Amino acid sequence: MIKWFSLGFWELIARVVLRNKILMLSIIVAITVFLGMQWKYIHFTFTEANMLPDDNIANVEYNAFLNKFGEEGNLIIIGVKDKTFFTPKAYAAWSTLMNSLKKDKAIDLVISINDLKKLQKNDSLQKFELVPFVDQNKTLDKAYLQNIKKQLFNDMPFYEGLLFNKKSGSIRSAVYMDKKIVNTKARKEYILEKLVPAIEKFERETNIDLRVSGMPYIRTLNAKTITDEISLFIGASLLVTSLLFFFFFRSFRATLISIIIVIIGVMWSFGVLGLLNYEITVLTALVPSLIIVIGIPNCIFLTNKYHQEYKVHRNKVKALQRVTTKIGMATLMTNVTTAIGFFTFISSNNKLLIEFGNVTSINIMLLFFLCIVVIPIFHSYIPAPIDRHIEHLDRGSVKRFMDWILHNVKHSRFSIYVVAISLLVISIIGIYKMRISGSLIEDMPKKEAFFQDIIFFENEFDGVMPLEIMIDTKHKKGVMKLSTLKRMDELEQAIDEIPELSKPISIVNLVKYSKQAYYNGNPEYYELPTSQEQGFILSYAKNATKNSKENLMKSYVDSTGQFARITTFMRDDNGGAIQKIEAEVRKEADKIFPPDRYKVTITGKALVFQKGTGYLLDNLLSSLVFAFFLTALLIGFMFRSFKMILVSIIPNLLPLLLTAGIMGFLDIPLKPSTILVFGIAFGLSVDDTVRFLAQYREELKKNNWKIRKSVYATFNDAGLSMFYTSIVLFFGFSVFMLSSFGGTIALGGLISLTLLFGMLSNLMLLPALVLTLNKTLANEQEFIEPKIDIIEHSDEEIDALKKTKLL
């Protein structure tokens, strides 16, 4: 197998490609057609990303909660804060809006002021009845509406925090979607085609700004933004990278073939998504743009080598043959290391990352095949480069920069090490300042209107991040025992004293409301019944809405009466403190509910998300270590030297530490989006290292194992390509900063920054380390000698080959 990667093997590849041009292009067309047929299987995700594996305890507890109380992500909230709301015109428009929503089959339940029900005692039936709070026949009377507002805010404490904020006067409605369609395409169709137009119609008629939020709404608009940004990223990355390519090479034809290659690569990436039946998520949506950003550097490396070879002997055929023969191995290795950077995500045990890693690594290797085949064939059909095309090899400003770097490598290696160590120390200080984000909304597009609506509900109703407490009484109908209710009330009072949490909601609120209703709606009786009152008040409450769709108890007590639910909310900016909050709630719960008689579970989306972030951090760090290990194996395969493994790892570890330090100093938290930076950046940055060392390996052989001469020759040969590709990668990833999503912006900006550090590290620190540590390496290395030597053809031989159609 080793001989497959010798120079003879790559000369064979060059011969096969250039002798069978039509066949090779036909294979590419066939692959393109096949993968194009897979596009019909592409679909967008309609479910939320879960960063925890299914068997994780947090997921198990959360799923147990959902099994008892149903999908919590089916609530849409519509809010308003306007002094003119309680006027006939505005109220009539509001009633029309709510009634239209209620009639739609996609909606399960609407709780709103216009059809609010209040409990009323019926002594003859010994139960509470739900009677209308508002007499619709009187809503044209402004005075009546003002009286309704006064009653709501002063006499209905049960609905405080649910439907109104007494302090600010804001109002909201709760719209529950059918749980069966929450994770389907029907949710998107309802939100975009019915709900949004209805909201806009209300705003036009009343000039009142409505606020809309809730997971179905947020997920739908989030998904729409992601879909819109796919075309933005593809267009921007293609424009930026192609302009840079043309700036470097000044050739329309070379630029055109590079654009064609990456466009085919993008088509293949969509085809692979469909073939693997993967959904388009916030991560896989980035794959087509990544293919462009990674593909152009491949084109640059091969085109630059072609120009270098052509400049030496002005023979196009010989130059094309040597492109593959001389740098085929280096190009393969760089693509393999890039693919490794993404492929290591499969060790994360997270479906979202596994799919992203699989589809990206597969497409990177397909892209390598595309470049190594198409570029030599294309240039064999067009005229040879003219002087304008190859003058970039001696361009003044770039040459001066490269000469300055080489001068420092030759004469100032000690200064390079001092700077590197200083940066390392500063980075470590910054790393200690890093924090982990527990925010659910931090990465959402802050410029979008729905994000501002989230902030509105955070401010008006004390947060949007739900924290759920499920209490198992271990006995059927155990929830409605007065002793259990009193324990729940005690826990709710403890929760209310935690400043980060909102007023909790549970069956206790309904029982208190039942007592208030029993005493003819007097708000002074909004409290739990006494032991003397419990018999008749609890019996009233149990009979209140049996078999009714509007059963107020079913959301907080399961059908057996064994499990109870307490819901509280916290502001998003307290997400980082969720572990501390959980510990406080757990301490109070264990004190109030004896573990031998009750089981208390603390769960909810906020908690699962925060634990998922921590889990992802641990697993991606493991993935990064795995990537280092695989890269070390590749370098070990090439050099058979542990010192060379160190030489390859150090220049790529330093940029990662620098980026982490900057994140600490700038208070950019570790979160799912920023954690990804390190694996992706390492896979791309190590390309330059492998490219340099692979070239250095060949130069050692050519220069009779003279280390200095080989290092300088490698720098002169590969340094310019490393500079070009790094610049393209820097600006290519910068286009992700055009995104509306904070996570995508951070991903693009931090990867660009890391790659910039990586370029400088590989151009300066890497050669310096090779010169310093390599004094004894030439004797240690057992280089793989090729079984077949590269064949140097004379001009006459090449003409003969042309005539026989071998080239």
PDB file of C-alpha atoms in Angstrom, residues 473-689:
ATOM      1  CA  THR A 473     -46.440  11.454  44.863  1.00  0.00           C
ATOM      2  CA  LYS A 474     -46.098   7.654  44.279  1.00  0.00           C
ATOM      3  CA  HIS A 475     -49.863   7.270  44.787  1.00  0.00           C
ATOM      4  CA  LYS A 476     -52.771   7.774  42.417  1.00  0.00           C
ATOM      5  CA  LYS A 477     -54.717  10.965  43.199  1.00  0.00           C
ATOM      6  CA  GLY A 478     -51.975  11.872  45.656  1.00  0.00           C
ATOM      7  CA  VAL A 479     -51.575  15.384  44.202  1.00  0.00           C
ATOM      8  CA  MET A 480     -54.944  16.646  45.445  1.00  0.00           C
ATOM      9  CA  LYS A 481     -54.266  15.744  49.069  1.00  0.00           C
ATOM     10  CA  LEU A 482     -54.071  18.896  51.157  1.00  0.00           C
ATOM     11  CA  SER A 483     -50.730  17.809  52.656  1.00  0.00           C
ATOM     12  CA  THR A 484     -49.204  17.540  49.167  1.00  0.00           C
ATOM     13  CA  LEU A 485     -50.648  20.893  48.106  1.00  0.00           C
ATOM     14  CA  LYS A 486     -49.206  22.550  51.195  1.00  0.00           C
ATOM     15  CA  ARG A 487     -45.756  21.113  50.429  1.00  0.00           C
ATOM     16  CA  MET A 488     -46.031  22.375  46.865  1.00  0.00           C
ATOM     17  CA  ASP A 489     -47.077  25.801  48.126  1.00  0.00           C
ATOM     18  CA  GLU A 490     -44.060  25.862  50.450  1.00  0.00           C
ATOM     19  CA  LEU A 491     -41.749  24.991  47.565  1.00  0.00           C
ATOM     20  CA  GLU A 492     -43.349  27.691  45.390  1.00  0.00           C
ATOM     21  CA  GLN A 493     -42.744  30.272  48.101  1.00  0.00           C
ATOM     22  CA  ALA A 494     -39.082  29.194  48.228  1.00  0.00           C
ATOM     23  CA  ILE A 495     -38.868  29.483  44.425  1.00  0.00           C
ATOM     24  CA  ASP A 496     -40.453  32.931  44.562  1.00  0.00           C
ATOM     25  CA  GLU A 497     -37.625  34.052  46.850  1.00  0.00           C
ATOM     26  CA  ILE A 498     -34.961  33.060  44.288  1.00  0.00           C
ATOM     27  CA  PRO A 499     -34.410  36.367  42.453  1.00  0.00           C
ATOM     28  CA  GLU A 500     -33.554  34.744  39.108  1.00  0.00           C
ATOM     29  CA  LEU A 501     -36.903  32.915  38.874  1.00  0.00           C
ATOM     30  CA  SER A 502     -40.426  34.131  38.096  1.00  0.00           C
ATOM     31  CA  LYS A 503     -43.616  33.479  40.032  1.00  0.00           C
ATOM     32  CA  PRO A 504     -44.289  29.710  39.763  1.00  0.00           C
ATOM     33  CA  ILE A 505     -47.493  28.229  38.335  1.00  0.00           C
ATOM     34  CA  SER A 506     -49.079  24.917  39.390  1.00  0.00           C
ATOM     35  CA  ILE A 507     -52.288  23.235  40.486  1.00  0.00           C
ATOM     36  CA  VAL A 508     -51.844  25.142  43.751  1.00  0.00           C
ATOM     37  CA  ASN A 509     -52.823  28.331  41.930  1.00  0.00           C
ATOM     38  CA  LEU A 510     -56.025  26.703  40.703  1.00  0.00           C
ATOM     39  CA  VAL A 511     -56.934  25.408  44.169  1.00  0.00           C
ATOM     40  CA  LYS A 512     -56.357  28.880  45.613  1.00  0.00           C
ATOM     41  CA  TYR A 513     -58.512  30.293  42.821  1.00  0.00           C
ATOM     42  CA  SER A 514     -61.182  27.704  43.696  1.00  0.00           C
ATOM     43  CA  LYS A 515     -61.315  28.966  47.259  1.00  0.00           C
ATOM     44  CA  GLN A 516     -61.561  32.541  46.003  1.00  0.00           C
ATOM     45  CA  ALA A 517     -64.470  31.482  43.751  1.00  0.00           C
ATOM     46  CA  TYR A 518     -66.149  29.640  46.616  1.00  0.00           C
ATOM     47  CA  TYR A 519     -66.156  32.892  48.547  1.00  0.00           C
ATOM     48  CA  ASN A 520     -67.839  34.694  45.629  1.00  0.00           C
ATOM     49  CA  GLY A 521     -64.633  35.867  43.956  1.00  0.00           C
ATOM     50  CA  ASN A 522     -63.232  37.799  46.899  1.00  0.00           C
ATOM     51  CA  PRO A 523     -59.453  38.117  46.139  1.00  0.00           C
ATOM     52  CA  GLU A 524     -58.691  38.111  49.876  1.00  0.00           C
ATOM     53  CA  TYR A 525     -59.497  34.375  49.888  1.00  0.00           C
ATOM     54  CA  TYR A 526     -56.916  33.548  47.191  1.00  0.00           C
ATOM     55  CA  GLU A 527     -55.131  30.939  49.341  1.00  0.00           C
ATOM     56  CA  LEU A 528     -55.167  27.214  50.062  1.00  0.00           C
ATOM     57  CA  PRO A 529     -58.222  25.914  51.924  1.00  0.00           C
ATOM     58  CA  THR A 530     -57.957  24.986  55.577  1.00  0.00           C
ATOM     59  CA  SER A 531     -58.414  21.412  56.747  1.00  0.00           C
ATOM     60  CA  GLN A 532     -62.058  22.261  57.540  1.00  0.00           C
ATOM     61  CA  GLU A 533     -62.618  23.725  54.047  1.00  0.00           C
ATOM     62  CA  GLN A 534     -60.751  21.127  52.033  1.00  0.00           C
ATOM     63  CA  GLY A 535     -63.598  18.603  51.810  1.00  0.00           C
ATOM     64  CA  PHE A 536     -66.094  20.755  49.960  1.00  0.00           C
ATOM     65  CA  ILE A 537     -63.650  23.132  48.159  1.00  0.00           C
ATOM     66  CA  LEU A 538     -61.476  20.331  46.748  1.00  0.00           C
ATOM     67  CA  SER A 539     -64.555  18.396  45.683  1.00  0.00           C
ATOM     68  CA  TYR A 540     -65.751  21.508  43.858  1.00  0.00           C
ATOM     69  CA  ALA A 541     -62.348  21.857  42.208  1.00  0.00           C
ATOM     70  CA  LYS A 542     -62.202  18.205  41.128  1.00  0.00           C
ATOM     71  CA  ASN A 543     -65.631  18.477  39.512  1.00  0.00           C
ATOM     72  CA  ALA A 544     -64.892  21.857  37.949  1.00  0.00           C
ATOM     73  CA  THR A 545     -64.309  20.899  34.340  1.00  0.00           C
ATOM     74  CA  LYS A 546     -64.424  17.138  34.064  1.00  0.00           C
ATOM     75  CA  ASN A 547     -64.147  15.892  30.482  1.00  0.00           C
ATOM     76  CA  SER A 548     -63.853  19.476  29.287  1.00  0.00           C
ATOM     77  CA  LYS A 549     -61.358  20.677  26.663  1.00  0.00           C
ATOM     78  CA  GLU A 550     -60.844  23.714  28.861  1.00  0.00           C
ATOM     79  CA  ASN A 551     -59.906  21.667  31.931  1.00  0.00           C
ATOM     80  CA  LEU A 552     -57.495  23.996  33.683  1.00  0.00           C
ATOM     81  CA  MET A 553     -56.039  21.151  35.756  1.00  0.00           C
ATOM     82  CA  LYS A 554     -54.833  18.912  32.934  1.00  0.00           C
ATOM     83  CA  SER A 555     -51.732  21.007  32.238  1.00  0.00           C
ATOM     84  CA  TYR A 556     -50.524  20.712  35.832  1.00  0.00           C
ATOM     85  CA  VAL A 557     -51.737  17.286  37.001  1.00  0.00           C
ATOM     86  CA  ASP A 558     -51.503  14.070  34.973  1.00  0.00           C
ATOM     87  CA  SER A 559     -54.559  11.931  34.256  1.00  0.00           C
ATOM     88  CA  THR A 560     -53.889   9.611  37.233  1.00  0.00           C
ATOM     89  CA  GLY A 561     -53.509  12.430  39.731  1.00  0.00           C
ATOM     90  CA  GLN A 562     -50.122  11.004  40.777  1.00  0.00           C
ATOM     91  CA  PHE A 563     -47.836  13.549  39.100  1.00  0.00           C
ATOM     92  CA  ALA A 564     -47.874  17.318  39.593  1.00  0.00           C
ATOM     93  CA  ARG A 565     -46.033  20.016  37.701  1.00  0.00           C
ATOM     94  CA  ILE A 566     -44.645  23.351  38.839  1.00  0.00           C
ATOM     95  CA  THR A 567     -43.545  25.733  36.085  1.00  0.00           C
ATOM     96  CA  THR A 568     -41.338  28.764  36.594  1.00  0.00           C
ATOM     97  CA  PHE A 569     -39.348  30.924  34.199  1.00  0.00           C
ATOM     98  CA  MET A 570     -36.046  32.730  34.306  1.00  0.00           C
ATOM     99  CA  ARG A 571     -34.550  35.476  32.259  1.00  0.00           C
ATOM    100  CA  ASP A 572     -32.164  34.390  29.540  1.00  0.00           C
ATOM    101  CA  ASP A 573     -29.268  36.369  31.032  1.00  0.00           C
ATOM    102  CA  ASN A 574     -29.408  34.031  34.029  1.00  0.00           C
ATOM    103  CA  GLY A 575     -28.733  30.994  31.838  1.00  0.00           C
ATOM    104  CA  GLY A 576     -25.121  30.819  32.958  1.00  0.00           C
ATOM    105  CA  ALA A 577     -26.267  30.493  36.578  1.00  0.00           C
ATOM    106  CA  ILE A 578     -28.707  27.676  35.898  1.00  0.00           C
ATOM    107  CA  GLN A 579     -26.607  25.068  37.735  1.00  0.00           C
ATOM    108  CA  LYS A 580     -26.594  27.261  40.842  1.00  0.00           C
ATOM    109  CA  ILE A 581     -30.348  27.832  40.481  1.00  0.00           C
ATOM    110  CA  GLU A 582     -30.973  24.107  40.039  1.00  0.00           C
ATOM    111  CA  ALA A 583     -28.933  23.390  43.174  1.00  0.00           C
ATOM    112  CA  GLU A 584     -30.999  25.904  45.201  1.00  0.00           C
ATOM    113  CA  VAL A 585     -34.298  24.430  43.992  1.00  0.00           C
ATOM    114  CA  ARG A 586     -33.028  20.904  44.628  1.00  0.00           C
ATOM    115  CA  LYS A 587     -31.976  21.798  48.170  1.00  0.00           C
ATOM    116  CA  GLU A 588     -35.429  23.211  48.980  1.00  0.00           C
ATOM    117  CA  ALA A 589     -37.243  20.330  47.265  1.00  0.00           C
ATOM    118  CA  ASP A 590     -35.301  17.681  49.203  1.00  0.00           C
ATOM    119  CA  LYS A 591     -36.058  19.510  52.435  1.00  0.00           C
ATOM    120  CA  ILE A 592     -39.800  19.839  51.745  1.00  0.00           C
ATOM    121  CA  PHE A 593     -40.489  16.511  49.993  1.00  0.00           C
ATOM    122  CA  PRO A 594     -39.093  13.448  51.833  1.00  0.00           C
ATOM    123  CA  PRO A 595     -37.344  11.261  49.185  1.00  0.00           C
ATOM    124  CA  ASP A 596     -38.926   8.092  50.566  1.00  0.00           C
ATOM    125  CA  ARG A 597     -42.432   9.470  49.897  1.00  0.00           C
ATOM    126  CA  TYR A 598     -41.926  11.712  46.876  1.00  0.00           C
ATOM    127  CA  LYS A 599     -39.699  11.882  43.825  1.00  0.00           C
ATOM    128  CA  VAL A 600     -38.904  15.391  42.580  1.00  0.00           C
ATOM    129  CA  THR A 601     -37.461  15.884  39.076  1.00  0.00           C
ATOM    130  CA  ILE A 602     -36.058  19.230  37.914  1.00  0.00           C
ATOM    131  CA  THR A 603     -36.053  19.573  34.119  1.00  0.00           C
ATOM    132  CA  GLY A 604     -37.129  21.859  31.254  1.00  0.00           C
ATOM    133  CA  LYS A 605     -35.686  23.163  28.001  1.00  0.00           C
ATOM    134  CA  ALA A 606     -33.354  25.640  29.714  1.00  0.00           C
ATOM    135  CA  LEU A 607     -31.764  22.961  31.893  1.00  0.00           C
ATOM    136  CA  VAL A 608     -31.448  20.444  29.049  1.00  0.00           C
ATOM    137  CA  PHE A 609     -29.865  23.101  26.825  1.00  0.00           C
ATOM    138  CA  GLN A 610     -27.307  24.111  29.452  1.00  0.00           C
ATOM    139  CA  LYS A 611     -26.362  20.502  30.180  1.00  0.00           C
ATOM    140  CA  GLY A 612     -26.201  19.878  26.444  1.00  0.00           C
ATOM    141  CA  THR A 613     -23.710  22.727  26.084  1.00  0.00           C
ATOM    142  CA  GLY A 614     -21.505  21.258  28.802  1.00  0.00           C
ATOM    143  CA  TYR A 615     -21.777  17.796  27.260  1.00  0.00           C
ATOM    144  CA  LEU A 616     -20.915  19.198  23.838  1.00  0.00           C
ATOM    145  CA  LEU A 617     -17.874  20.981  25.259  1.00  0.00           C
ATOM    146  CA  ASP A 618     -16.544  17.762  26.785  1.00  0.00           C
ATOM    147  CA  ASN A 619     -17.129  15.766  23.613  1.00  0.00           C
ATOM    148  CA  LEU A 620     -15.709  18.340  21.223  1.00  0.00           C
ATOM    149  CA  LEU A 621     -12.587  18.631  23.325  1.00  0.00           C
ATOM    150  CA  SER A 622     -12.313  14.858  22.984  1.00  0.00           C
ATOM    151  CA  SER A 623     -12.880  15.227  19.231  1.00  0.00           C
ATOM    152  CA  LEU A 624     -10.111  17.816  19.068  1.00  0.00           C
ATOM    153  CA  VAL A 625      -7.729  15.481  20.882  1.00  0.00           C
ATOM    154  CA  PHE A 626      -8.748  12.760  18.427  1.00  0.00           C
ATOM    155  CA  ALA A 627      -7.970  15.121  15.519  1.00  0.00           C
ATOM    156  CA  PHE A 628      -4.527  15.837  16.995  1.00  0.00           C
ATOM    157  CA  PHE A 629      -3.950  12.105  17.314  1.00  0.00           C
ATOM    158  CA  LEU A 630      -4.919  11.339  13.706  1.00  0.00           C
ATOM    159  CA  THR A 631      -2.785  14.221  12.448  1.00  0.00           C
ATOM    160  CA  ALA A 632       0.137  12.891  14.472  1.00  0.00           C
ATOM    161  CA  LEU A 633      -0.349   9.481  12.841  1.00  0.00           C
ATOM    162  CA  LEU A 634      -0.212  11.079   9.385  1.00  0.00           C
ATOM    163  CA  ILE A 635       2.980  12.959  10.186  1.00  0.00           C
ATOM    164  CA  GLY A 636       4.430   9.833  11.773  1.00  0.00           C
ATOM    165  CA  PHE A 637       3.582   7.930   8.587  1.00  0.00           C
ATOM    166  CA  MET A 638       5.459  10.526   6.544  1.00  0.00           C
ATOM    167  CA  PHE A 639       8.557  11.004   8.729  1.00  0.00           C
ATOM    168  CA  ARG A 640       8.845   8.108  11.203  1.00  0.00           C
ATOM    169  CA  SER A 641       9.906  10.674  13.828  1.00  0.00           C
ATOM    170  CA  PHE A 642       8.338  11.761  17.107  1.00  0.00           C
ATOM    171  CA  LYS A 643      10.134  15.125  16.898  1.00  0.00           C
ATOM    172  CA  MET A 644       8.466  15.860  13.584  1.00  0.00           C
ATOM    173  CA  ILE A 645       5.102  15.100  15.189  1.00  0.00           C
ATOM    174  CA  LEU A 646       5.867  17.789  17.779  1.00  0.00           C
ATOM    175  CA  VAL A 647       6.988  20.136  15.009  1.00  0.00           C
ATOM    176  CA  SER A 648       3.617  19.676  13.264  1.00  0.00           C
ATOM    177  CA  ILE A 649       1.413  20.014  16.373  1.00  0.00           C
ATOM    178  CA  ILE A 650       2.960  23.072  18.086  1.00  0.00           C
ATOM    179  CA  PRO A 651       2.333  25.615  15.265  1.00  0.00           C
ATOM    180  CA  ASN A 652      -1.325  24.533  15.121  1.00  0.00           C
ATOM    181  CA  LEU A 653      -1.920  24.364  18.849  1.00  0.00           C
ATOM    182  CA  LEU A 654      -0.736  27.946  19.426  1.00  0.00           C
ATOM    183  CA  PRO A 655      -3.394  29.586  17.153  1.00  0.00           C
ATOM    184  CA  LEU A 656      -6.150  27.629  18.920  1.00  0.00           C
ATOM    185  CA  LEU A 657      -4.901  28.787  22.322  1.00  0.00           C
ATOM    186  CA  LEU A 658      -4.609  32.382  21.061  1.00  0.00           C
ATOM    187  CA  THR A 659      -8.227  32.319  19.865  1.00  0.00           C
ATOM    188  CA  ALA A 660      -9.390  30.826  23.172  1.00  0.00           C
ATOM    189  CA  GLY A 661      -7.487  33.543  25.052  1.00  0.00           C
ATOM    190  CA  ILE A 662      -9.068  36.286  22.948  1.00  0.00           C
ATOM    191  CA  MET A 663     -12.502  34.788  23.661  1.00  0.00           C
ATOM    192  CA  GLY A 664     -11.717  35.025  27.356  1.00  0.00           C
ATOM    193  CA  PHE A 665     -10.558  38.649  27.190  1.00  0.00           C
ATOM    194  CA  LEU A 666     -13.496  39.722  24.970  1.00  0.00           C
ATOM    195  CA  ASP A 667     -16.010  37.743  27.067  1.00  0.00           C
ATOM    196  CA  ILE A 668     -17.072  35.576  24.116  1.00  0.00           C
ATOM    197  CA  PRO A 669     -18.516  32.519  25.884  1.00  0.00           C
ATOM    198  CA  LEU A 670     -18.093  28.868  25.057  1.00  0.00           C
ATOM    199  CA  LYS A 671     -21.346  27.731  23.455  1.00  0.00           C
ATOM    200  CA  PRO A 672     -22.254  25.250  20.725  1.00  0.00           C
ATOM    201  CA  SER A 673     -21.287  27.634  17.910  1.00  0.00           C
ATOM    202  CA  THR A 674     -17.941  28.784  19.342  1.00  0.00           C
ATOM    203  CA  ILE A 675     -16.944  25.277  20.467  1.00  0.00           C
ATOM    204  CA  LEU A 676     -17.046  24.179  16.814  1.00  0.00           C
ATOM    205  CA  VAL A 677     -14.408  26.765  15.919  1.00  0.00           C
ATOM    206  CA  PHE A 678     -11.506  24.792  17.294  1.00  0.00           C
ATOM    207  CA  GLY A 679     -12.124  21.521  15.451  1.00  0.00           C
ATOM    208  CA  ILE A 680     -12.813  23.245  12.110  1.00  0.00           C
ATOM    209  CA  ALA A 681      -9.914  25.692  12.421  1.00  0.00           C
ATOM    210  CA  PHE A 682      -7.465  22.957  13.378  1.00  0.00           C
ATOM    211  CA  GLY A 683      -8.470  20.824  10.403  1.00  0.00           C
ATOM    212  CA  LEU A 684      -7.890  23.771   8.042  1.00  0.00           C
ATOM    213  CA  SER A 685      -4.802  25.241   9.702  1.00  0.00           C
ATOM    214  CA  VAL A 686      -2.944  21.927   9.786  1.00  0.00           C
ATOM    215  CA  ASP A 687      -3.247  21.814   5.975  1.00  0.00           C
ATOM    216  CA  ASP A 688      -0.430  24.322   5.653  1.00  0.00           C
ATOM    217  CA  THR A 689       1.683  22.306   8.068  1.00  0.00           C
TER     218      THR A 689
END
